[in-house]
Backbone as XML, in Angstrom:
<?xml version="1.0"?>
<chain id="A" units="angstrom">
  <residue number="1" name="MET">
    <atom name="N" x="33.923" y="29.421" z="29.520"/>
    <atom name="CA" x="33.204" y="30.666" z="29.694"/>
    <atom name="C" x="31.807" y="30.355" z="30.235"/>
  </residue>
  <residue number="2" name="ALA">
    <atom name="N" x="31.348" y="31.098" z="31.163"/>
    <atom name="CA" x="30.018" y="30.914" z="31.747"/>
    <atom name="C" x="28.948" y="31.375" z="30.768"/>
  </residue>
  <residue number="3" name="LYS">
    <atom name="N" x="27.812" y="30.670" z="30.793"/>
    <atom name="CA" x="26.700" y="31.014" z="29.911"/>
    <atom name="C" x="25.401" y="31.020" z="30.699"/>
  </residue>
  <residue number="4" name="CYS">
    <atom name="N" x="24.506" y="31.840" z="30.264"/>
    <atom name="CA" x="23.144" y="31.859" z="30.802"/>
    <atom name="C" x="22.221" y="31.565" z="29.621"/>
  </residue>
  <residue number="5" name="SER">
    <atom name="N" x="21.295" y="30.635" z="29.821"/>
    <atom name="CA" x="20.409" y="30.230" z="28.734"/>
    <atom name="C" x="18.970" y="30.576" z="29.086"/>
  </residue>
  <residue number="6" name="ASN">
    <atom name="N" x="18.270" y="31.200" z="28.162"/>
    <atom name="CA" x="16.862" y="31.534" z="28.314"/>
    <atom name="C" x="16.125" y="30.787" z="27.209"/>
  </residue>
  <residue number="7" name="SER">
    <atom name="N" x="15.171" y="29.925" z="27.580"/>
    <atom name="CA" x="14.492" y="29.135" z="26.552"/>
    <atom name="C" x="12.995" y="29.069" z="26.806"/>
  </residue>
  <residue number="8" name="VAL">
    <atom name="N" x="12.276" y="28.780" z="25.724"/>
    <atom name="CA" x="10.833" y="28.592" z="25.760"/>
    <atom name="C" x="10.535" y="27.314" z="25.000"/>
  </residue>
  <residue number="9" name="GLN">
    <atom name="N" x="9.670" y="26.451" z="25.542"/>
    <atom name="CA" x="9.267" y="25.239" z="24.848"/>
    <atom name="C" x="7.759" y="25.222" z="24.697"/>
  </residue>
  <residue number="10" name="LEU">
    <atom name="N" x="7.313" y="25.021" z="23.481"/>
    <atom name="CA" x="5.894" y="24.893" z="23.188"/>
    <atom name="C" x="5.677" y="23.559" z="22.500"/>
  </residue>
  <residue number="11" name="LYS">
    <atom name="N" x="4.578" y="22.901" z="22.797"/>
    <atom name="CA" x="4.227" y="21.661" z="22.119"/>
    <atom name="C" x="2.742" y="21.744" z="21.796"/>
  </residue>
  <residue number="12" name="GLY">
    <atom name="N" x="2.435" y="21.802" z="20.518"/>
    <atom name="CA" x="1.038" y="21.910" z="20.110"/>
    <atom name="C" x="0.937" y="22.097" z="18.613"/>
  </residue>
  <residue number="13" name="LYS">
    <atom name="N" x="-0.230" y="22.489" z="18.169"/>
    <atom name="CA" x="-0.511" y="22.680" z="16.743"/>
    <atom name="C" x="-0.192" y="24.122" z="16.359"/>
  </residue>
  <residue number="14" name="LEU">
    <atom name="N" x="0.581" y="24.272" z="15.281"/>
    <atom name="CA" x="0.938" y="25.597" z="14.786"/>
    <atom name="C" x="-0.058" y="26.029" z="13.719"/>
  </residue>
  <residue number="15" name="ASP">
    <atom name="N" x="-0.638" y="27.202" z="13.888"/>
    <atom name="CA" x="-1.541" y="27.795" z="12.901"/>
    <atom name="C" x="-0.966" y="29.144" z="12.486"/>
  </residue>
  <residue number="16" name="ILE">
    <atom name="N" x="-0.804" y="29.321" z="11.173"/>
    <atom name="CA" x="-0.254" y="30.565" z="10.645"/>
    <atom name="C" x="-1.328" y="31.271" z="9.829"/>
  </residue>
  <residue number="17" name="ASP">
    <atom name="N" x="-1.608" y="32.508" z="10.171"/>
    <atom name="CA" x="-2.520" y="33.346" z="9.395"/>
    <atom name="C" x="-1.640" y="34.264" z="8.552"/>
  </residue>
  <residue number="18" name="TRP">
    <atom name="N" x="-1.457" y="33.899" z="7.273"/>
    <atom name="CA" x="-0.550" y="34.651" z="6.410"/>
    <atom name="C" x="-1.043" y="36.075" z="6.161"/>
  </residue>
  <residue number="19" name="THR">
    <atom name="N" x="-2.348" y="36.297" z="6.240"/>
    <atom name="CA" x="-2.896" y="37.640" z="6.005"/>
    <atom name="C" x="-2.484" y="38.600" z="7.117"/>
  </residue>
  <residue number="20" name="SER">
    <atom name="N" x="-2.668" y="38.156" z="8.369"/>
    <atom name="CA" x="-2.339" y="39.021" z="9.503"/>
    <atom name="C" x="-0.913" y="38.828" z="10.004"/>
  </residue>
  <residue number="21" name="GLY">
    <atom name="N" x="-0.277" y="37.716" z="9.587"/>
    <atom name="CA" x="1.081" y="37.443" z="10.049"/>
    <atom name="C" x="1.122" y="36.868" z="11.452"/>
  </residue>
  <residue number="22" name="GLU">
    <atom name="N" x="-0.010" y="36.432" z="11.964"/>
    <atom name="CA" x="-0.091" y="35.910" z="13.330"/>
    <atom name="C" x="0.271" y="34.424" z="13.351"/>
  </residue>
  <residue number="23" name="LEU">
    <atom name="N" x="1.121" y="34.046" z="14.297"/>
    <atom name="CA" x="1.538" y="32.661" z="14.513"/>
    <atom name="C" x="0.994" y="32.208" z="15.865"/>
  </residue>
  <residue number="24" name="ILE">
    <atom name="N" x="0.116" y="31.210" z="15.864"/>
    <atom name="CA" x="-0.516" y="30.726" z="17.089"/>
    <atom name="C" x="-0.162" y="29.260" z="17.294"/>
  </residue>
  <residue number="25" name="VAL">
    <atom name="N" x="0.259" y="28.906" z="18.512"/>
    <atom name="CA" x="0.488" y="27.518" z="18.882"/>
    <atom name="C" x="-0.595" y="27.145" z="19.890"/>
  </residue>
  <residue number="26" name="THR">
    <atom name="N" x="-1.366" y="26.096" z="19.566"/>
    <atom name="CA" x="-2.438" y="25.637" z="20.451"/>
    <atom name="C" x="-1.998" y="24.341" z="21.108"/>
  </residue>
  <residue number="27" name="GLU">
    <atom name="N" x="-1.891" y="24.395" z="22.429"/>
    <atom name="CA" x="-1.509" y="23.229" z="23.221"/>
    <atom name="C" x="-2.783" y="22.589" z="23.765"/>
  </residue>
  <residue number="28" name="SER">
    <atom name="N" x="-2.978" y="21.306" z="23.488"/>
    <atom name="CA" x="-4.155" y="20.587" z="23.974"/>
    <atom name="C" x="-3.732" y="19.630" z="25.080"/>
  </residue>
  <residue number="29" name="ILE">
    <atom name="N" x="-4.260" y="19.868" z="26.269"/>
    <atom name="CA" x="-3.994" y="18.984" z="27.406"/>
    <atom name="C" x="-5.321" y="18.640" z="28.061"/>
  </residue>
  <residue number="30" name="LYS">
    <atom name="N" x="-5.284" y="17.793" z="29.074"/>
    <atom name="CA" x="-6.528" y="17.331" z="29.691"/>
    <atom name="C" x="-7.358" y="18.469" z="30.288"/>
  </residue>
  <residue number="31" name="ASP">
    <atom name="N" x="-6.712" y="19.577" z="30.632"/>
    <atom name="CA" x="-7.436" y="20.721" z="31.197"/>
    <atom name="C" x="-8.052" y="21.628" z="30.137"/>
  </residue>
  <residue number="32" name="GLY">
    <atom name="N" x="-7.781" y="21.342" z="28.859"/>
    <atom name="CA" x="-8.344" y="22.147" z="27.781"/>
    <atom name="C" x="-7.295" y="22.577" z="26.779"/>
  </residue>
  <residue number="33" name="ASP">
    <atom name="N" x="-7.679" y="23.479" z="25.896"/>
    <atom name="CA" x="-6.785" y="24.013" z="24.877"/>
    <atom name="C" x="-6.270" y="25.380" z="25.316"/>
  </residue>
  <residue number="34" name="PHE">
    <atom name="N" x="-4.964" y="25.583" z="25.135"/>
    <atom name="CA" x="-4.346" y="26.851" z="25.496"/>
    <atom name="C" x="-3.620" y="27.390" z="24.284"/>
  </residue>
  <residue number="35" name="LYS">
    <atom name="N" x="-3.854" y="28.674" z="23.960"/>
    <atom name="CA" x="-3.265" y="29.296" z="22.779"/>
    <atom name="C" x="-2.149" y="30.255" z="23.195"/>
  </residue>
  <residue number="36" name="TYR">
    <atom name="N" x="-1.043" y="30.207" z="22.420"/>
    <atom name="CA" x="0.107" y="31.066" z="22.680"/>
    <atom name="C" x="0.474" y="31.786" z="21.388"/>
  </residue>
  <residue number="37" name="SER">
    <atom name="N" x="0.841" y="33.047" z="21.497"/>
    <atom name="CA" x="1.289" y="33.823" z="20.349"/>
    <atom name="C" x="2.784" y="33.612" z="20.172"/>
  </residue>
  <residue number="38" name="LEU">
    <atom name="N" x="3.143" y="32.914" z="19.098"/>
    <atom name="CA" x="4.553" y="32.705" z="18.804"/>
    <atom name="C" x="5.220" y="34.030" z="18.448"/>
  </residue>
  <residue number="39" name="ASN">
    <atom name="N" x="4.456" y="34.960" z="17.865"/>
    <atom name="CA" x="4.992" y="36.284" z="17.539"/>
    <atom name="C" x="5.513" y="36.979" z="18.797"/>
  </residue>
  <residue number="40" name="LYS">
    <atom name="N" x="4.716" y="36.965" z="19.861"/>
    <atom name="CA" x="5.108" y="37.644" z="21.103"/>
    <atom name="C" x="6.294" y="36.955" z="21.768"/>
  </residue>
  <residue number="41" name="LEU">
    <atom name="N" x="6.329" y="35.619" z="21.697"/>
    <atom name="CA" x="7.457" y="34.904" z="22.275"/>
    <atom name="C" x="8.745" y="35.198" z="21.512"/>
  </residue>
  <residue number="42" name="LEU">
    <atom name="N" x="8.654" y="35.242" z="20.177"/>
    <atom name="CA" x="9.836" y="35.535" z="19.362"/>
    <atom name="C" x="10.324" y="36.967" z="19.567"/>
  </residue>
  <residue number="43" name="GLU">
    <atom name="N" x="9.412" y="37.881" z="19.890"/>
    <atom name="CA" x="9.767" y="39.273" z="20.145"/>
    <atom name="C" x="10.789" y="39.384" z="21.274"/>
  </residue>
  <residue number="44" name="GLU">
    <atom name="N" x="10.666" y="38.507" z="22.275"/>
    <atom name="CA" x="11.590" y="38.523" z="23.417"/>
    <atom name="C" x="13.023" y="38.205" z="22.997"/>
  </residue>
  <residue number="45" name="PHE">
    <atom name="N" x="13.185" y="37.509" z="21.873"/>
    <atom name="CA" x="14.505" y="37.109" z="21.417"/>
    <atom name="C" x="15.009" y="37.962" z="20.247"/>
  </residue>
  <residue number="46" name="ASN">
    <atom name="N" x="14.251" y="38.972" z="19.848"/>
    <atom name="CA" x="14.603" y="39.822" z="18.724"/>
    <atom name="C" x="15.953" y="40.494" z="18.965"/>
  </residue>
  <residue number="47" name="GLY">
    <atom name="N" x="16.851" y="40.378" z="17.989"/>
    <atom name="CA" x="18.162" y="41.012" z="18.083"/>
    <atom name="C" x="19.183" y="40.208" z="18.864"/>
  </residue>
  <residue number="48" name="LYS">
    <atom name="N" x="18.815" y="39.030" z="19.352"/>
    <atom name="CA" x="19.721" y="38.195" z="20.140"/>
    <atom name="C" x="20.161" y="36.989" z="19.319"/>
  </residue>
  <residue number="49" name="ASN">
    <atom name="N" x="21.287" y="36.408" z="19.672"/>
    <atom name="CA" x="21.752" y="35.182" z="19.029"/>
    <atom name="C" x="20.926" y="34.023" z="19.566"/>
  </residue>
  <residue number="50" name="ILE">
    <atom name="N" x="20.322" y="33.245" z="18.653"/>
    <atom name="CA" x="19.423" y="32.173" z="19.074"/>
    <atom name="C" x="19.745" y="30.874" z="18.341"/>
  </residue>
  <residue number="51" name="THR">
    <atom name="N" x="19.208" y="29.799" z="18.863"/>
    <atom name="CA" x="19.142" y="28.519" z="18.177"/>
    <atom name="C" x="17.672" y="28.205" z="18.044"/>
  </residue>
  <residue number="52" name="LEU">
    <atom name="N" x="17.228" y="27.904" z="16.826"/>
    <atom name="CA" x="15.821" y="27.622" z="16.581"/>
    <atom name="C" x="15.691" y="26.191" z="16.077"/>
  </residue>
  <residue number="53" name="SER">
    <atom name="N" x="14.792" y="25.439" z="16.697"/>
    <atom name="CA" x="14.565" y="24.061" z="16.299"/>
    <atom name="C" x="13.069" y="23.815" z="16.255"/>
  </residue>
  <residue number="54" name="ILE">
    <atom name="N" x="12.605" y="23.203" z="15.153"/>
    <atom name="CA" x="11.190" y="22.861" z="15.033"/>
    <atom name="C" x="11.111" y="21.378" z="14.728"/>
  </residue>
  <residue number="55" name="LYS">
    <atom name="N" x="10.265" y="20.665" z="15.449"/>
    <atom name="CA" x="10.138" y="19.223" z="15.281"/>
    <atom name="C" x="8.671" y="18.877" z="15.119"/>
  </residue>
  <residue number="56" name="GLU">
    <atom name="N" x="8.379" y="18.029" z="14.128"/>
    <atom name="CA" x="7.013" y="17.562" z="13.912"/>
    <atom name="C" x="6.879" y="16.175" z="14.521"/>
  </residue>
  <residue number="57" name="GLU">
    <atom name="N" x="5.779" y="15.944" z="15.236"/>
    <atom name="CA" x="5.495" y="14.630" z="15.787"/>
    <atom name="C" x="4.224" y="14.095" z="15.156"/>
  </residue>
  <residue number="58" name="VAL">
    <atom name="N" x="4.322" y="12.896" z="14.557"/>
    <atom name="CA" x="3.168" y="12.248" z="13.943"/>
    <atom name="C" x="3.131" y="10.793" z="14.389"/>
  </residue>
  <residue number="59" name="SER">
    <atom name="N" x="1.950" y="10.229" z="14.393"/>
    <atom name="CA" x="1.794" y="8.820" z="14.727"/>
    <atom name="C" x="2.186" y="7.975" z="13.525"/>
  </residue>
  <residue number="60" name="ILE">
    <atom name="N" x="2.760" y="6.807" z="13.788"/>
    <atom name="CA" x="3.109" y="5.900" z="12.708"/>
    <atom name="C" x="2.286" y="4.629" z="12.853"/>
  </residue>
  <residue number="61" name="ALA">
    <atom name="N" x="2.148" y="3.891" z="11.753"/>
    <atom name="CA" x="1.329" y="2.680" z="11.742"/>
    <atom name="C" x="1.990" y="1.575" z="12.561"/>
  </residue>
  <residue number="62" name="THR">
    <atom name="N" x="1.182" y="0.818" z="13.286"/>
    <atom name="CA" x="1.681" y="-0.333" z="14.024"/>
    <atom name="C" x="1.784" y="-1.524" z="13.074"/>
  </residue>
  <residue number="63" name="ILE">
    <atom name="N" x="2.430" y="-2.585" z="13.503"/>
    <atom name="CA" x="2.612" y="-3.770" z="12.662"/>
    <atom name="C" x="1.267" y="-4.309" z="12.176"/>
  </residue>
  <residue number="64" name="SER">
    <atom name="N" x="0.270" y="-4.309" z="13.024"/>
    <atom name="CA" x="-1.033" y="-4.843" z="12.631"/>
    <atom name="C" x="-1.704" y="-4.004" z="11.546"/>
  </residue>
  <residue number="65" name="LYS">
    <atom name="N" x="-1.252" y="-2.788" z="11.333"/>
    <atom name="CA" x="-1.833" y="-1.916" z="10.308"/>
    <atom name="C" x="-1.178" y="-2.105" z="8.945"/>
  </residue>
  <residue number="66" name="PHE">
    <atom name="N" x="-0.019" y="-2.765" z="8.906"/>
    <atom name="CA" x="0.666" y="-2.983" z="7.634"/>
    <atom name="C" x="-0.123" y="-3.966" z="6.780"/>
  </residue>
  <residue number="67" name="ASN">
    <atom name="N" x="-0.193" y="-3.696" z="5.487"/>
    <atom name="CA" x="-0.885" y="-4.572" z="4.545"/>
    <atom name="C" x="0.175" y="-5.368" z="3.786"/>
  </residue>
  <residue number="68" name="VAL">
    <atom name="N" x="0.642" y="-6.469" z="4.397"/>
    <atom name="CA" x="1.699" y="-7.266" z="3.804"/>
    <atom name="C" x="1.124" y="-8.611" z="3.401"/>
  </residue>
  <residue number="69" name="SER">
    <atom name="N" x="1.397" y="-9.023" z="2.163"/>
    <atom name="CA" x="0.884" y="-10.284" z="1.651"/>
    <atom name="C" x="1.970" y="-11.352" z="1.708"/>
  </residue>
  <residue number="70" name="SER">
    <atom name="N" x="1.605" y="-12.572" z="2.109"/>
    <atom name="CA" x="2.565" y="-13.680" z="2.131"/>
    <atom name="C" x="2.682" y="-14.321" z="0.761"/>
  </residue>
  <residue number="71" name="GLU">
    <atom name="N" x="1.895" y="-13.881" z="-0.221"/>
    <atom name="CA" x="1.889" y="-14.486" z="-1.551"/>
    <atom name="C" x="2.875" y="-13.838" z="-2.508"/>
  </residue>
  <residue number="72" name="THR">
    <atom name="N" x="3.561" y="-12.794" z="-2.094"/>
    <atom name="CA" x="4.463" y="-12.112" z="-3.024"/>
    <atom name="C" x="5.759" y="-12.887" z="-3.164"/>
  </residue>
  <residue number="73" name="ASP">
    <atom name="N" x="6.403" y="-12.730" z="-4.312"/>
    <atom name="CA" x="7.650" y="-13.427" z="-4.584"/>
    <atom name="C" x="8.868" y="-12.554" z="-4.308"/>
  </residue>
  <residue number="74" name="GLY">
    <atom name="N" x="8.643" y="-11.384" z="-3.767"/>
    <atom name="CA" x="9.749" y="-10.506" z="-3.417"/>
    <atom name="C" x="10.117" y="-9.524" z="-4.514"/>
  </residue>
  <residue number="75" name="GLU">
    <atom name="N" x="9.579" y="-9.689" z="-5.721"/>
    <atom name="CA" x="9.924" y="-8.784" z="-6.808"/>
    <atom name="C" x="9.045" y="-7.547" z="-6.823"/>
  </residue>
  <residue number="76" name="GLN">
    <atom name="N" x="7.840" y="-7.633" z="-6.244"/>
    <atom name="CA" x="6.939" y="-6.494" z="-6.187"/>
    <atom name="C" x="7.097" y="-5.797" z="-4.848"/>
  </residue>
  <residue number="77" name="GLU">
    <atom name="N" x="6.973" y="-4.474" z="-4.882"/>
    <atom name="CA" x="6.990" y="-3.718" z="-3.639"/>
    <atom name="C" x="5.589" y="-3.702" z="-3.063"/>
  </residue>
  <residue number="78" name="GLU">
    <atom name="N" x="5.498" y="-3.946" z="-1.786"/>
    <atom name="CA" x="4.200" y="-3.884" z="-1.120"/>
    <atom name="C" x="3.940" y="-2.451" z="-0.667"/>
  </residue>
  <residue number="79" name="ASP">
    <atom name="N" x="2.690" y="-2.041" z="-0.685"/>
    <atom name="CA" x="2.286" y="-0.750" z="-0.157"/>
    <atom name="C" x="2.045" y="-0.937" z="1.327"/>
  </residue>
  <residue number="80" name="LEU">
    <atom name="N" x="3.064" y="-0.650" z="2.136"/>
    <atom name="CA" x="2.999" y="-0.925" z="3.562"/>
    <atom name="C" x="2.058" y="0.008" z="4.320"/>
  </residue>
  <residue number="81" name="PHE">
    <atom name="N" x="1.645" y="1.065" z="3.696"/>
    <atom name="CA" x="0.787" y="2.031" z="4.387"/>
    <atom name="C" x="-0.591" y="2.105" z="3.751"/>
  </residue>
  <residue number="82" name="LYS">
    <atom name="N" x="-0.976" y="1.091" z="3.018"/>
    <atom name="CA" x="-2.266" y="1.048" z="2.339"/>
    <atom name="C" x="-3.384" y="0.814" z="3.355"/>
  </residue>
  <residue number="83" name="GLU">
    <atom name="N" x="-4.445" y="1.591" z="3.249"/>
    <atom name="CA" x="-5.587" y="1.434" z="4.138"/>
    <atom name="C" x="-6.359" y="0.198" z="3.755"/>
  </residue>
  <residue number="84" name="ASP">
    <atom name="N" x="-6.848" y="-0.567" z="4.756"/>
    <atom name="CA" x="-7.681" y="-1.748" z="4.488"/>
    <atom name="C" x="-9.087" y="-1.343" z="4.126"/>
  </residue>
</chain>
């Protein structure tokens, strides 16, 4: 069966104002910060069958940031994310 797909992709920081119910996504790029109303974008899909996916992206520590001791005997767990 033939299908037509309509999609929107946003990548940025999500800010939710629970008092007003406003959902704002702020995209930061080299040209500046751009704000989008997630409420208005979702309105376009109201009443339609959708697939919704949300993904969080965070930086992880590099090997040089790990605090691993060569003196342990293997019985103690090391805190691999401990700040120096």
